[in-house]
Amino acid sequence: MAGGAPGGASKSEIYKGNGPRLLLPAWIFIGVFLVAPVAIMAIYSFLTKEFRGGVIWEFTLAAYDQFFLDRGLFGDEPPSIEWTYIGIFWRSIWQAGLATVLCLLIGFPTAWFIATRDVKERSVWLFLITVPYWVNLLIRTVSMKFLIRDTGPLNELLLALGVIDTPLALVNTNFAVQLGLFYSYLPFMVLPIYAAVERYDFSMSEAAADLYASSWATLRLVILPVVKPGIVAGCILVFVPSLGAFLAPDLLGGAKTFMIGSLIEEQFKGAAGNWPFGAAASMILLTIVMGVLLVHARAQTKGER
Amino acid sequence: MAKPVDLRRFTGFRAITWLCLFVLYAPLVIVAIYSFNDSTSITRWGGFSLKWYVDVFTGPEAPKFRDAAINSFTIAIGAAVCATLIATAAAVAMNRAGRFRGKTASLALINLPLMVPEIVTAVASLVFFITIGFKTGLLTIFIAHIVFCIPFAYLPISARMQSVPDTYEQAAMDLYATPWEAFRLVLLPLMVPGILSGFLLAFIISLDDFLITNFVKGAGVETLPTAIFGSVKQGIKPNIMAISTLLLGVSVVFVTLSWIIGRAGQSKR
Amino acid sequence: MKTFLTTSVLALSLATGASAEGKLSLYHWFEYIPQELLDKFAAEYDVEVTMDTFDSNEALLAALKAGKMGSYDLAVPGDYMVKIMGDEGMLDTFEPSELSNFGNIEDRWLDVDFDPGRKSSIPYQWGSTSFSVNKEVYDGPLDSLSLIFEPPAELKGKINVLDTSGETLTLASLYLGIPQCSSDREQLKQLNALVQGAKADWASFGSDVAKDVLVSGDAAAGMIWSGFSAKARAEGAPIEYVFPKEGMIVWMDNVVLLKDAPNRDNALKFMDFLLEPENAAAVTNYAQYTAGVKGVEEFLDPEVANSPESNPPADAKGVFVEACAQDVQEMYDAIWTNLKK
């Protein structure tokens, strides 16, 4: 995820003294239009909701209370743990995790295969993998929906071939959401793993083979530890956007079950109109994602030492 | 010493790669094929026809999609230009200005838009504009796009700058060039491939965005993704497939461009 | 840097700058008003018309609350939403004398309880919300909401439901025979249990897709608005719109003048334009609902005027959706969220 120079790699001092000045535009833009908004959203999560959208500037923990505590349909039962929203988050995490595993299972062999071609062939394969990544995500999701709908080409084909008698009901299922997430973010998995494998020194495999390691043992014990940073980067690049995904659940899942993205959207654009709650759910999502990234960063700096 | 097996090869990996490409391309190819379908029923094939492409440019929804396309491309070009400028300045600071206070924090800040989930950015931007009383419109989309385009422009630019040694600039400054001259006359020309890749990536990312745009867009303002989303929510129509195929074409052109630029950059190394 | 920013901003404002004399900004239901009618108005009055669309009364309210007030001149809320928006102070008022065609309003739609005396709104179109069933999939009797809430085997897993709590929970209440805006615990628990149980038999939630899923066959039954169902039938869906014995929802959409409308004069011109029988009929011919304006008959397509969807049997029962008080509404919201979790 982190690109660019990790502190030490940039020793050049040609424009010494100009650093802060050159960074000012980036600080202003991201500071004013991202950091400040997130801070305001954090404040919103502690405000009182206004009926049908909006906030009243009185501080309260009501939004978080609603998220974590169940006080019954009528709000007067003794509080117990509210599983509704934790459940929505859990399902989102599960879906995103499954999509990540699927992407890894397909993405790793692909990245490996491409990275071990000779240079000319490699760039063609890479080109082929990159094209879909540049195609509009919405269009890709819509295309997938068209392909797998009850009366879509896939079902027509299977019916014509006599593989099935009645169309497979694929759209509006969790499976469809899975497929959508997998399809959306697969290139994110391939590219960083490819970069890691490309740098892999194959004399290490030779050494392992000389010591009578089977090829699978080599893969598991020699190669995987070396290319692990690429795999971890790929997993993060798939997991994080999947977690907050909106298009796949909305278009492929039939808006039937909330995922985090649609739960939050509903608070601002739908009937619920509970802004503080939407802000609180966003804060919780942000905390989870930042937690994952922090653990990753820690592990990385430890590995570098 | 003879190698008994090819250490680079694992059985099945080639097949999986083909599967991977198949999964990635099948839906796009099928939609492209059906966009040439003569029939109004979108799943039955009724012969080859360009009528849906004609419909895109002259049909009842043509003005809507034309305006959306103009908005999308204006915003994408504007946001990509601004993001590229900001990212280039930042890359110089991070790679060529030695050590200074706040450098590590700056790197984190530049990458922040990549780390914050899109839905969170969308909500935060919306409540921000509401709180400061800034009316949503084209300008709010533009600002939001610049922000999330910065890291995408920064990645290739910074990577390129790291691979260009600073000896040429050193030499220029030894010959009494000012830092600005060294940058403009020496570094910048060497940086062209990186800057172009950064611009293209930012451009395509801006063109791609739906979620954030959908939250911060104002009355009467649509971009291509929001217009297409509004339309497909009512069902996938053949004209949407034609638009999708056209956009697919645009993406292919851009990725080819960036590929060529990338290769040019490599050969100059 | 600075110059670049200014030029980009300039270019952006140029890209949207309009040349027409005036502007008019509408917030309207989707697939409802024909583009030709907007073009006609634009040409007659030299006004540039822009329109955004929404797919539920709640989405309209949410968007206006989230910073869009002051951007639109006119919106098209349903009856109960007019009341809510009025209570929220979102509506501007006008005098009947400001509309030369005010007298064209049908008498029964003149003094309505959601806007007594029509101070902020004019009637637009009215119709009903119920559901339609694909007769090729199910050939049993079509007379009860049980087909949606306790569906027969043929329809299980093939039902689309409107993605809006107001209409969906009201239909569920009608099926159970409990009053709207009930605060009775037993009744609310019953309602919650009904929709929870039915959810497993529903394929999808969607309002804007309601027509398409019936036409494409992705759904065999679906909650839908009367005119939208008629359009689905016209597009080849083998469906019948059901008038359930438990009752259905009747609604009237209204054109309201929004507070802080940037083009109030053009907004009133457009309202006047919509009260012309010919123009009201054009909307009816397109959306297939019923106009609330006198004298439209001669301009209507006979097929639309006589459609079964717009001409319910004499004994059909219909109720308007009610706007609930905050504490009650919150319980309905909880049921809805609980349903979609």
PDB file of C-alpha atoms in Angstrom, chain C residues 49-192:
ATOM      1  CA  VAL C  49     -34.327  22.824 -17.521  1.00  0.00           C
ATOM      2  CA  THR C  50     -32.225  20.415 -15.495  1.00  0.00           C
ATOM      3  CA  MET C  51     -33.726  17.457 -13.701  1.00  0.00           C
ATOM      4  CA  ASP C  52     -32.414  15.028 -11.122  1.00  0.00           C
ATOM      5  CA  THR C  53     -34.406  11.977 -10.146  1.00  0.00           C
ATOM      6  CA  PHE C  54     -35.104  10.019  -6.973  1.00  0.00           C
ATOM      7  CA  ASP C  55     -36.760   6.674  -6.347  1.00  0.00           C
ATOM      8  CA  SER C  56     -38.562   7.121  -3.041  1.00  0.00           C
ATOM      9  CA  ASN C  57     -40.134   9.901  -0.989  1.00  0.00           C
ATOM     10  CA  GLU C  58     -37.595   9.180   1.744  1.00  0.00           C
ATOM     11  CA  ALA C  59     -34.663   9.556  -0.662  1.00  0.00           C
ATOM     12  CA  LEU C  60     -36.071  12.920  -1.765  1.00  0.00           C
ATOM     13  CA  LEU C  61     -36.241  14.139   1.820  1.00  0.00           C
ATOM     14  CA  ALA C  62     -32.775  12.798   2.650  1.00  0.00           C
ATOM     15  CA  ALA C  63     -31.163  14.536  -0.327  1.00  0.00           C
ATOM     16  CA  LEU C  64     -32.820  17.866   0.472  1.00  0.00           C
ATOM     17  CA  LYS C  65     -31.733  17.572   4.090  1.00  0.00           C
ATOM     18  CA  ALA C  66     -28.185  16.758   3.010  1.00  0.00           C
ATOM     19  CA  GLY C  67     -27.359  20.120   1.551  1.00  0.00           C
ATOM     20  CA  LYS C  68     -29.511  20.263  -1.557  1.00  0.00           C
ATOM     21  CA  MET C  69     -31.991  22.870  -0.290  1.00  0.00           C
ATOM     22  CA  GLY C  70     -31.547  26.035  -2.300  1.00  0.00           C
ATOM     23  CA  SER C  71     -30.416  24.075  -5.346  1.00  0.00           C
ATOM     24  CA  TYR C  72     -33.800  22.965  -6.640  1.00  0.00           C
ATOM     25  CA  ASP C  73     -36.863  25.003  -7.496  1.00  0.00           C
ATOM     26  CA  LEU C  74     -39.471  22.265  -7.585  1.00  0.00           C
ATOM     27  CA  ALA C  75     -39.819  18.761  -6.225  1.00  0.00           C
ATOM     28  CA  VAL C  76     -42.474  16.090  -6.639  1.00  0.00           C
ATOM     29  CA  PRO C  77     -43.218  14.485  -3.251  1.00  0.00           C
ATOM     30  CA  GLY C  78     -46.119  12.172  -2.540  1.00  0.00           C
ATOM     31  CA  ASP C  79     -48.968  13.223  -0.259  1.00  0.00           C
ATOM     32  CA  TYR C  80     -47.578  12.360   3.183  1.00  0.00           C
ATOM     33  CA  MET C  81     -44.163  13.700   2.209  1.00  0.00           C
ATOM     34  CA  VAL C  82     -45.724  17.077   1.340  1.00  0.00           C
ATOM     35  CA  LYS C  83     -46.960  17.180   4.919  1.00  0.00           C
ATOM     36  CA  ILE C  84     -43.547  16.222   6.323  1.00  0.00           C
ATOM     37  CA  MET C  85     -41.733  18.747   4.156  1.00  0.00           C
ATOM     38  CA  GLY C  86     -44.214  21.431   5.122  1.00  0.00           C
ATOM     39  CA  ASP C  87     -43.705  20.666   8.805  1.00  0.00           C
ATOM     40  CA  GLU C  88     -39.944  20.782   8.274  1.00  0.00           C
ATOM     41  CA  GLY C  89     -40.300  24.269   6.802  1.00  0.00           C
ATOM     42  CA  MET C  90     -38.948  23.241   3.429  1.00  0.00           C
ATOM     43  CA  LEU C  91     -41.768  24.671   1.336  1.00  0.00           C
ATOM     44  CA  ASP C  92     -42.413  28.138  -0.009  1.00  0.00           C
ATOM     45  CA  THR C  93     -45.949  29.423  -0.516  1.00  0.00           C
ATOM     46  CA  PHE C  94     -47.684  31.111  -3.419  1.00  0.00           C
ATOM     47  CA  GLU C  95     -51.011  32.799  -4.014  1.00  0.00           C
ATOM     48  CA  PRO C  96     -53.549  31.104  -6.295  1.00  0.00           C
ATOM     49  CA  SER C  97     -53.520  34.319  -8.308  1.00  0.00           C
ATOM     50  CA  GLU C  98     -49.901  33.656  -9.257  1.00  0.00           C
ATOM     51  CA  LEU C  99     -51.025  30.673 -11.326  1.00  0.00           C
ATOM     52  CA  SER C 100     -53.401  31.501 -14.149  1.00  0.00           C
ATOM     53  CA  ASN C 101     -54.370  27.821 -14.477  1.00  0.00           C
ATOM     54  CA  PHE C 102     -55.051  27.320 -10.766  1.00  0.00           C
ATOM     55  CA  GLY C 103     -58.737  26.874 -11.621  1.00  0.00           C
ATOM     56  CA  ASN C 104     -57.885  23.744 -13.647  1.00  0.00           C
ATOM     57  CA  ILE C 105     -57.218  21.771 -10.478  1.00  0.00           C
ATOM     58  CA  GLU C 106     -59.838  19.091  -9.950  1.00  0.00           C
ATOM     59  CA  ASP C 107     -62.094  20.091  -7.089  1.00  0.00           C
ATOM     60  CA  ARG C 108     -61.470  17.001  -4.973  1.00  0.00           C
ATOM     61  CA  TRP C 109     -57.702  17.643  -5.016  1.00  0.00           C
ATOM     62  CA  LEU C 110     -58.045  21.315  -4.100  1.00  0.00           C
ATOM     63  CA  ASP C 111     -58.415  21.213  -0.350  1.00  0.00           C
ATOM     64  CA  VAL C 112     -56.308  18.289   0.773  1.00  0.00           C
ATOM     65  CA  ASP C 113     -55.266  17.673   4.352  1.00  0.00           C
ATOM     66  CA  PHE C 114     -51.557  17.465   3.506  1.00  0.00           C
ATOM     67  CA  ASP C 115     -51.673  21.006   2.099  1.00  0.00           C
ATOM     68  CA  PRO C 116     -54.963  22.688   2.999  1.00  0.00           C
ATOM     69  CA  GLY C 117     -55.908  25.201   0.330  1.00  0.00           C
ATOM     70  CA  ARG C 118     -52.947  24.269  -1.879  1.00  0.00           C
ATOM     71  CA  LYS C 119     -50.627  27.001  -0.610  1.00  0.00           C
ATOM     72  CA  SER C 120     -47.349  25.299  -1.575  1.00  0.00           C
ATOM     73  CA  SER C 121     -48.285  22.557  -3.989  1.00  0.00           C
ATOM     74  CA  ILE C 122     -50.329  21.660  -7.024  1.00  0.00           C
ATOM     75  CA  PRO C 123     -51.699  18.202  -7.762  1.00  0.00           C
ATOM     76  CA  TYR C 124     -49.735  16.237 -10.310  1.00  0.00           C
ATOM     77  CA  GLN C 125     -50.664  12.596 -10.829  1.00  0.00           C
ATOM     78  CA  TRP C 126     -52.235  10.000  -8.606  1.00  0.00           C
ATOM     79  CA  GLY C 127     -52.273   6.247  -8.614  1.00  0.00           C
ATOM     80  CA  SER C 128     -51.894   3.254  -6.351  1.00  0.00           C
ATOM     81  CA  THR C 129     -49.232   0.951  -4.955  1.00  0.00           C
ATOM     82  CA  SER C 130     -49.870  -2.754  -4.918  1.00  0.00           C
ATOM     83  CA  PHE C 131     -48.187  -5.633  -6.708  1.00  0.00           C
ATOM     84  CA  SER C 132     -48.203  -7.528  -9.989  1.00  0.00           C
ATOM     85  CA  VAL C 133     -47.891 -11.207 -10.681  1.00  0.00           C
ATOM     86  CA  ASN C 134     -46.586 -13.053 -13.724  1.00  0.00           C
ATOM     87  CA  LYS C 135     -49.547 -15.180 -14.806  1.00  0.00           C
ATOM     88  CA  GLU C 136     -47.326 -17.665 -16.619  1.00  0.00           C
ATOM     89  CA  VAL C 137     -45.641 -18.542 -13.343  1.00  0.00           C
ATOM     90  CA  TYR C 138     -48.652 -18.468 -11.058  1.00  0.00           C
ATOM     91  CA  ASP C 139     -52.200 -19.114 -12.209  1.00  0.00           C
ATOM     92  CA  GLY C 140     -54.054 -19.108  -8.895  1.00  0.00           C
ATOM     93  CA  PRO C 141     -56.446 -16.383  -7.733  1.00  0.00           C
ATOM     94  CA  LEU C 142     -54.991 -12.872  -7.675  1.00  0.00           C
ATOM     95  CA  ASP C 143     -56.769 -11.155  -4.832  1.00  0.00           C
ATOM     96  CA  SER C 144     -54.667 -11.034  -1.708  1.00  0.00           C
ATOM     97  CA  LEU C 145     -51.489  -9.484  -0.309  1.00  0.00           C
ATOM     98  CA  SER C 146     -50.681 -12.972   0.947  1.00  0.00           C
ATOM     99  CA  LEU C 147     -49.088 -13.552  -2.477  1.00  0.00           C
ATOM    100  CA  ILE C 148     -46.309 -11.217  -1.359  1.00  0.00           C
ATOM    101  CA  PHE C 149     -46.166 -11.734   2.383  1.00  0.00           C
ATOM    102  CA  GLU C 150     -46.929 -15.455   2.570  1.00  0.00           C
ATOM    103  CA  PRO C 151     -46.282 -16.475  -1.045  1.00  0.00           C
ATOM    104  CA  PRO C 152     -47.275 -19.780  -2.647  1.00  0.00           C
ATOM    105  CA  ALA C 153     -44.477 -22.141  -3.685  1.00  0.00           C
ATOM    106  CA  GLU C 154     -44.463 -20.931  -7.310  1.00  0.00           C
ATOM    107  CA  LEU C 155     -43.545 -17.393  -6.274  1.00  0.00           C
ATOM    108  CA  LYS C 156     -41.134 -18.103  -3.435  1.00  0.00           C
ATOM    109  CA  GLY C 157     -37.728 -16.577  -4.075  1.00  0.00           C
ATOM    110  CA  LYS C 158     -38.987 -14.706  -7.136  1.00  0.00           C
ATOM    111  CA  ILE C 159     -40.427 -11.572  -5.511  1.00  0.00           C
ATOM    112  CA  ASN C 160     -39.109  -8.034  -5.742  1.00  0.00           C
ATOM    113  CA  VAL C 161     -40.100  -5.607  -3.000  1.00  0.00           C
ATOM    114  CA  LEU C 162     -40.018  -1.800  -3.131  1.00  0.00           C
ATOM    115  CA  ASP C 163     -36.906  -0.557  -1.377  1.00  0.00           C
ATOM    116  CA  THR C 164     -38.763   1.957   0.766  1.00  0.00           C
ATOM    117  CA  SER C 165     -39.982   1.458   4.282  1.00  0.00           C
ATOM    118  CA  GLY C 166     -43.037   3.711   3.915  1.00  0.00           C
ATOM    119  CA  GLU C 167     -44.837   1.737   1.226  1.00  0.00           C
ATOM    120  CA  THR C 168     -43.575  -1.744   2.079  1.00  0.00           C
ATOM    121  CA  LEU C 169     -44.444  -1.578   5.779  1.00  0.00           C
ATOM    122  CA  THR C 170     -47.797   0.060   5.020  1.00  0.00           C
ATOM    123  CA  LEU C 171     -48.760  -2.791   2.697  1.00  0.00           C
ATOM    124  CA  ALA C 172     -47.649  -5.242   5.376  1.00  0.00           C
ATOM    125  CA  SER C 173     -49.842  -3.431   7.913  1.00  0.00           C
ATOM    126  CA  LEU C 174     -52.793  -3.617   5.535  1.00  0.00           C
ATOM    127  CA  TYR C 175     -52.253  -7.341   5.187  1.00  0.00           C
ATOM    128  CA  LEU C 176     -52.273  -7.769   8.953  1.00  0.00           C
ATOM    129  CA  GLY C 177     -55.195  -5.419   9.324  1.00  0.00           C
ATOM    130  CA  ILE C 178     -53.376  -3.205  11.822  1.00  0.00           C
ATOM    131  CA  PRO C 179     -53.548   0.581  11.718  1.00  0.00           C
ATOM    132  CA  GLN C 180     -50.712   2.729  10.368  1.00  0.00           C
ATOM    133  CA  CYS C 181     -48.440   4.536  12.801  1.00  0.00           C
ATOM    134  CA  SER C 182     -49.411   2.070  15.477  1.00  0.00           C
ATOM    135  CA  SER C 183     -47.557   2.230  18.760  1.00  0.00           C
ATOM    136  CA  ASP C 184     -49.166  -0.960  20.032  1.00  0.00           C
ATOM    137  CA  ARG C 185     -46.389  -3.375  20.971  1.00  0.00           C
ATOM    138  CA  GLU C 186     -48.185  -6.523  19.991  1.00  0.00           C
ATOM    139  CA  GLN C 187     -49.078  -5.125  16.580  1.00  0.00           C
ATOM    140  CA  LEU C 188     -45.526  -3.924  15.919  1.00  0.00           C
ATOM    141  CA  LYS C 189     -44.093  -7.281  16.946  1.00  0.00           C
ATOM    142  CA  GLN C 190     -46.572  -8.958  14.627  1.00  0.00           C
ATOM    143  CA  LEU C 191     -45.503  -6.645  11.798  1.00  0.00           C
ATOM    144  CA  ASN C 192     -41.832  -7.314  12.503  1.00  0.00           C
TER     145      ASN C 192
END
